[in-house]
Short mmCIF file of C-alpha atoms in Angstrom, two decimals:
data_model
loop_
_atom_site.label_atom_id
_atom_site.label_comp_id
_atom_site.label_asym_id
_atom_site.label_seq_id
_atom_site.Cartn_x
_atom_site.Cartn_y
_atom_site.Cartn_z
CA UNK A 1 164.45 83.75 148.64
CA UNK A 2 165.25 87.45 149.17
CA UNK A 3 162.84 89.53 151.23
CA UNK A 4 162.19 91.65 148.12
CA UNK A 5 161.41 88.63 145.94
CA UNK A 6 157.69 88.40 145.21
CA UNK A 7 157.33 85.39 142.87
CA UNK A 8 159.53 82.34 142.46
CA UNK A 9 158.87 79.60 139.91
CA UNK A 10 160.88 76.44 140.43
CA UNK A 11 160.99 73.78 137.70
CA UNK A 12 157.48 74.36 136.36
CA UNK A 13 156.22 71.75 133.89
CA UNK A 14 152.89 71.61 132.12
CA UNK A 15 152.09 68.55 130.04
CA UNK A 16 148.79 68.19 128.20
CA UNK A 17 147.48 64.75 127.32
CA UNK A 18 145.65 61.68 128.65
CA UNK A 19 148.25 60.85 131.34
CA UNK A 20 150.57 63.81 131.90
CA UNK A 21 152.17 62.57 135.14
CA UNK A 22 153.15 59.27 133.54
CA UNK A 23 154.39 60.99 130.39
CA UNK A 24 156.52 63.36 132.45
CA UNK A 25 158.00 60.59 134.60
CA UNK A 26 159.03 58.67 131.46
CA UNK A 27 160.06 61.71 129.43
CA UNK A 28 163.26 61.54 127.41
CA UNK A 29 164.61 65.04 127.94
CA UNK A 30 166.62 64.92 124.74
CA UNK A 31 163.45 64.82 122.64
CA UNK A 32 161.96 67.94 121.10
CA UNK A 33 158.35 68.95 121.71
CA UNK A 34 157.35 67.57 118.30
CA UNK A 35 159.11 64.26 119.00
CA UNK A 36 157.43 63.93 122.42
CA UNK A 37 154.04 64.53 120.81
CA UNK A 38 154.73 61.98 118.09
CA UNK A 39 155.95 59.29 120.50
CA UNK A 40 153.63 59.81 123.48
CA UNK A 41 150.62 61.81 122.30
CA UNK A 42 151.37 64.45 124.94
CA UNK A 43 152.25 68.13 124.50
CA UNK A 44 154.96 69.61 126.70
CA UNK A 45 153.63 73.17 126.90
CA UNK A 46 156.01 74.37 129.64
CA UNK A 47 159.34 72.61 130.18
CA UNK A 48 161.23 73.03 133.45
CA UNK A 49 160.79 76.81 133.80
CA UNK A 50 162.49 78.57 136.71
CA UNK A 51 162.70 82.30 137.39
CA UNK A 52 162.04 84.87 140.10
CA UNK A 53 160.38 88.27 140.09
CA UNK A 54 161.35 91.05 142.48
CA UNK A 55 158.72 93.13 144.24
CA UNK A 56 157.75 96.20 142.21
CA UNK A 57 159.40 95.13 138.95
CA UNK A 58 157.90 94.35 135.55
CA UNK A 59 158.93 90.88 134.43
CA UNK A 60 158.20 90.21 130.75
CA UNK A 61 157.73 86.74 129.27
CA UNK A 62 158.20 86.98 125.51
CA UNK A 63 157.71 84.35 122.84
CA UNK A 64 156.01 83.56 119.57
CA UNK A 65 152.57 82.00 119.36
CA UNK A 66 152.72 78.47 120.78
CA UNK A 67 155.85 79.10 122.85
CA UNK A 68 154.01 78.36 126.11
CA UNK A 69 154.04 81.86 127.58
CA UNK A 70 150.29 82.12 128.21
CA UNK A 71 150.20 78.62 129.69
CA UNK A 72 153.07 79.54 131.98
CA UNK A 73 151.39 82.70 133.25
CA UNK A 74 148.16 80.81 133.93
CA UNK A 75 150.14 78.39 136.06
CA UNK A 76 151.04 81.30 138.37
CA UNK A 77 147.43 81.61 139.51
CA UNK A 78 146.53 77.97 138.82
CA UNK A 79 144.02 78.85 136.15
CA UNK A 80 146.00 75.99 134.63
CA UNK A 81 147.31 73.36 137.04
CA UNK A 82 151.08 72.77 136.67
CA UNK A 83 152.02 69.13 136.11
CA UNK A 84 155.10 69.56 138.31
CA UNK A 85 157.09 72.26 140.08
CA UNK A 86 156.26 74.99 142.57
CA UNK A 87 155.05 78.58 142.36
CA UNK A 88 155.96 80.60 145.44
CA UNK A 89 154.22 83.92 146.08
CA UNK A 90 155.49 85.58 149.25
CA UNK A 91 157.08 82.19 150.03
CA UNK A 92 153.74 80.33 149.89
CA UNK A 93 153.41 77.51 147.35
CA UNK A 94 150.37 78.27 145.19
CA UNK A 95 150.38 74.69 143.86
CA UNK A 96 149.66 73.33 147.35
CA UNK A 97 147.01 75.90 148.31
CA UNK A 98 143.51 74.81 149.25
CA UNK A 99 140.62 76.03 147.11
CA UNK A 100 139.73 78.62 149.77
CA UNK A 101 143.31 79.93 149.98
CA UNK A 102 143.56 80.04 146.18
CA UNK A 103 140.30 82.01 145.93
CA UNK A 104 141.59 84.44 148.55
CA UNK A 105 144.86 84.87 146.61
CA UNK A 106 143.04 85.61 143.36
CA UNK A 107 140.63 88.05 145.01
CA UNK A 108 143.09 89.98 147.14
CA UNK A 109 146.66 89.60 145.91
CA UNK A 110 146.59 89.36 142.11
CA UNK A 111 144.62 90.60 139.13
CA UNK A 112 144.76 89.69 135.44
CA UNK A 113 144.33 91.83 132.33
CA UNK A 114 143.55 89.92 129.14
CA UNK A 115 143.93 90.64 125.43
CA UNK A 116 140.19 90.80 124.74
CA UNK A 117 139.22 93.07 127.65
CA UNK A 118 136.59 90.73 129.20
CA UNK A 119 134.25 93.57 130.13
CA UNK A 120 130.60 92.94 131.01
CA UNK A 121 128.56 94.50 128.18
CA UNK A 122 125.44 94.97 130.33
CA UNK A 123 127.27 96.87 133.08
CA UNK A 124 128.20 100.54 133.04
CA UNK A 125 131.91 101.37 133.12
CA UNK A 126 131.90 102.29 136.82
CA UNK A 127 130.26 98.95 137.68
CA UNK A 128 132.72 97.02 135.49
CA UNK A 129 135.60 98.60 137.38
CA UNK A 130 133.99 97.99 140.77
CA UNK A 131 133.20 94.33 140.05
CA UNK A 132 136.14 92.85 141.96
CA UNK A 133 135.28 94.94 145.01
CA UNK A 134 131.64 93.85 144.72
CA UNK A 135 132.78 90.21 144.78
CA UNK A 136 134.71 91.00 147.96
CA UNK A 137 131.55 92.35 149.59
CA UNK A 138 132.63 95.99 149.67
CA UNK A 139 129.72 98.42 150.12
CA UNK A 140 128.30 100.24 147.10
CA UNK A 141 129.47 103.74 148.02
CA UNK A 142 133.01 102.63 148.88
CA UNK A 143 133.45 100.57 145.73
CA UNK A 144 131.96 103.32 143.55
CA UNK A 145 134.31 105.90 145.10
CA UNK A 146 137.29 103.62 144.45
CA UNK A 147 136.16 102.93 140.87
CA UNK A 148 135.85 106.66 140.18
CA UNK A 149 139.31 107.27 141.64
CA UNK A 150 140.90 104.60 139.43
CA UNK A 151 138.90 105.76 136.41
CA UNK A 152 140.51 109.17 136.76
CA UNK A 153 143.91 107.55 137.18
CA UNK A 154 143.63 105.84 133.76
CA UNK A 155 142.36 108.99 132.06
CA UNK A 156 138.68 108.13 131.63
CA UNK A 157 136.95 110.69 133.85
CA UNK A 158 133.43 111.35 132.64
CA UNK A 159 132.92 107.90 131.09
CA UNK A 160 131.64 106.18 134.23
CA UNK A 161 127.98 105.96 133.13
CA UNK A 162 128.70 104.67 129.63
CA UNK A 163 128.65 101.06 128.46
CA UNK A 164 131.66 99.20 126.99
CA UNK A 165 130.17 99.24 123.45
CA UNK A 166 130.35 103.06 123.52
CA UNK A 167 134.13 103.05 124.05
CA UNK A 168 136.97 102.49 121.59
CA UNK A 169 139.26 99.47 121.91
CA UNK A 170 141.95 101.49 123.65
CA UNK A 171 139.44 102.95 126.08
CA UNK A 172 138.03 99.50 126.82
CA UNK A 173 141.52 98.25 127.61
CA UNK A 174 141.96 101.18 130.01
CA UNK A 175 138.76 100.03 131.74
CA UNK A 176 140.21 96.51 131.97
CA UNK A 177 143.35 97.97 133.52
CA UNK A 178 141.29 100.09 135.92
CA UNK A 179 139.24 97.05 136.99
CA UNK A 180 142.43 95.14 137.76
CA UNK A 181 143.85 98.05 139.75
CA UNK A 182 140.66 98.83 141.69
CA UNK A 183 141.16 95.87 144.03
CA UNK A 184 144.67 97.19 144.79
CA UNK A 185 146.43 93.90 144.02
CA UNK A 186 150.07 93.30 144.84
CA UNK A 187 150.59 91.46 141.54
CA UNK A 188 149.24 92.39 138.10
CA UNK A 189 149.39 89.79 135.33
CA UNK A 190 149.01 90.94 131.73
CA UNK A 191 148.40 88.39 128.97
CA UNK A 192 149.19 90.20 125.70
CA UNK A 193 146.95 93.09 126.80
CA UNK A 194 147.66 95.41 123.87
CA UNK A 195 148.05 93.02 120.93
CA UNK A 196 144.46 93.54 119.71
CA UNK A 197 144.95 97.32 119.50
CA UNK A 198 146.03 99.48 116.58
CA UNK A 199 149.78 100.30 116.63
CA UNK A 200 149.33 103.94 117.66
CA UNK A 201 146.87 103.09 120.45
CA UNK A 202 149.16 100.26 121.50
CA UNK A 203 152.07 102.65 122.01
CA UNK A 204 149.82 105.00 123.96
CA UNK A 205 148.75 102.14 126.25
CA UNK A 206 152.36 101.07 126.78
CA UNK A 207 153.23 104.63 127.81
CA UNK A 208 150.15 104.76 130.04
CA UNK A 209 151.09 101.55 131.83
CA UNK A 210 154.68 102.75 132.33
CA UNK A 211 153.29 106.00 133.79
CA UNK A 212 150.96 104.13 136.12
CA UNK A 213 153.72 101.77 137.22
CA UNK A 214 155.80 104.74 138.38
CA UNK A 215 152.83 105.75 140.54
CA UNK A 216 151.69 102.42 141.95
CA UNK A 217 154.92 100.32 141.82
CA UNK A 218 153.13 96.96 141.52
CA UNK A 219 154.79 93.65 140.75
CA UNK A 220 153.89 92.97 137.12
CA UNK A 221 154.20 89.91 134.91
CA UNK A 222 153.68 90.93 131.28
CA UNK A 223 153.21 88.50 128.38
CA UNK A 224 153.96 89.59 124.81
CA UNK A 225 155.07 88.24 121.43
CA UNK A 226 156.57 91.61 120.46
CA UNK A 227 160.29 92.08 121.15
CA UNK A 228 160.12 95.90 120.99
CA UNK A 229 157.26 95.88 123.50
CA UNK A 230 159.25 93.55 125.76
CA UNK A 231 162.29 95.83 125.65
CA UNK A 232 160.16 98.88 126.39
CA UNK A 233 158.12 97.42 129.24
CA UNK A 234 160.41 94.99 131.05
CA UNK A 235 162.90 95.33 133.88
CA UNK A 236 163.80 91.70 133.13
CA UNK A 237 162.76 89.57 130.17
CA UNK A 238 162.46 85.81 129.75
CA UNK A 239 162.36 84.63 126.15
CA UNK A 240 160.48 81.37 125.65
CA UNK A 241 160.71 78.94 122.76
CA UNK A 242 159.00 75.54 122.58
CA UNK A 243 157.96 75.73 126.22
CA UNK A 244 161.34 76.55 127.75
CA UNK A 245 163.57 79.51 128.48
CA UNK A 246 166.09 80.42 125.82
CA UNK A 247 167.26 83.63 127.55
CA UNK A 248 166.67 85.68 130.67
CA UNK A 249 168.15 89.10 131.28
CA UNK A 250 167.64 92.83 131.38
CA UNK A 251 166.65 94.59 128.15
CA UNK A 252 170.20 95.95 127.91
CA UNK A 253 171.70 92.46 128.25
CA UNK A 254 169.42 90.97 125.62
CA UNK A 255 170.06 93.77 123.11
CA UNK A 256 173.83 93.71 123.68
CA UNK A 257 174.14 89.91 123.64
CA UNK A 258 171.26 88.39 121.65
CA UNK A 259 171.22 84.64 122.14
CA UNK A 260 174.11 84.72 124.60
CA UNK A 261 172.45 85.52 127.93
CA UNK A 262 172.50 82.27 129.90
CA UNK A 263 169.30 81.82 131.96
CA UNK A 264 171.11 79.64 134.50
CA UNK A 265 173.54 82.46 135.25
CA UNK A 266 170.85 84.93 136.25
CA UNK A 267 170.38 84.59 140.00
CA UNK A 268 168.19 87.58 140.73
CA UNK A 269 165.58 88.07 138.06
#
């Protein structure tokens, strides 16, 4: 593992069903996902995924609905428990972490931004943004100051005393982004954050995130089903199909050689 490597996933599997460990141990690897489901009653959501993410880069996982991309990204923080494999963050295996260590990781090192914003409707915008700092026990003045600073960074100065229902969808997603950034995480995970937005607003949010990334240089994992969005946002892109990697490469490699980029040949992604 290079000193600049932030995340490493080694042979991640996620099997859903009544006895996933047994199903995995007896799995015929030549069978398709549909055949495994028919024969065993188990769903192989993620199949033997391996990749690495360098510090400060945006790594995109792209795939159609049902490809396993959201399940995979939830395995990184153990919102979903992997059936097998390891997830290394700064060379620590997340899969083996205690509950206390996992809580600390989620509170201090990573933040997630979801498709449907997840804002608290009864809290003003400034308090939504400061929520993660409040959970950490940061004092009211300090967390409010930080929330106001991040609010300005995402272009929403003057909206701090409003409620989420008073903001447009694009503005609400900016608040979600600001809330994730307020805790100053090392890793930002985006699960199709812009797919619920109108096309024009979506492009604006893509540009906004690219602008912010130049400023903050966080390690980002970005999930999308949109190839053009993946090409625009990603330093490296993994394309998933039926729970496994079909390609990994830079946007240039994927555009120049669609379907030809061998994931096993990429050693530093």
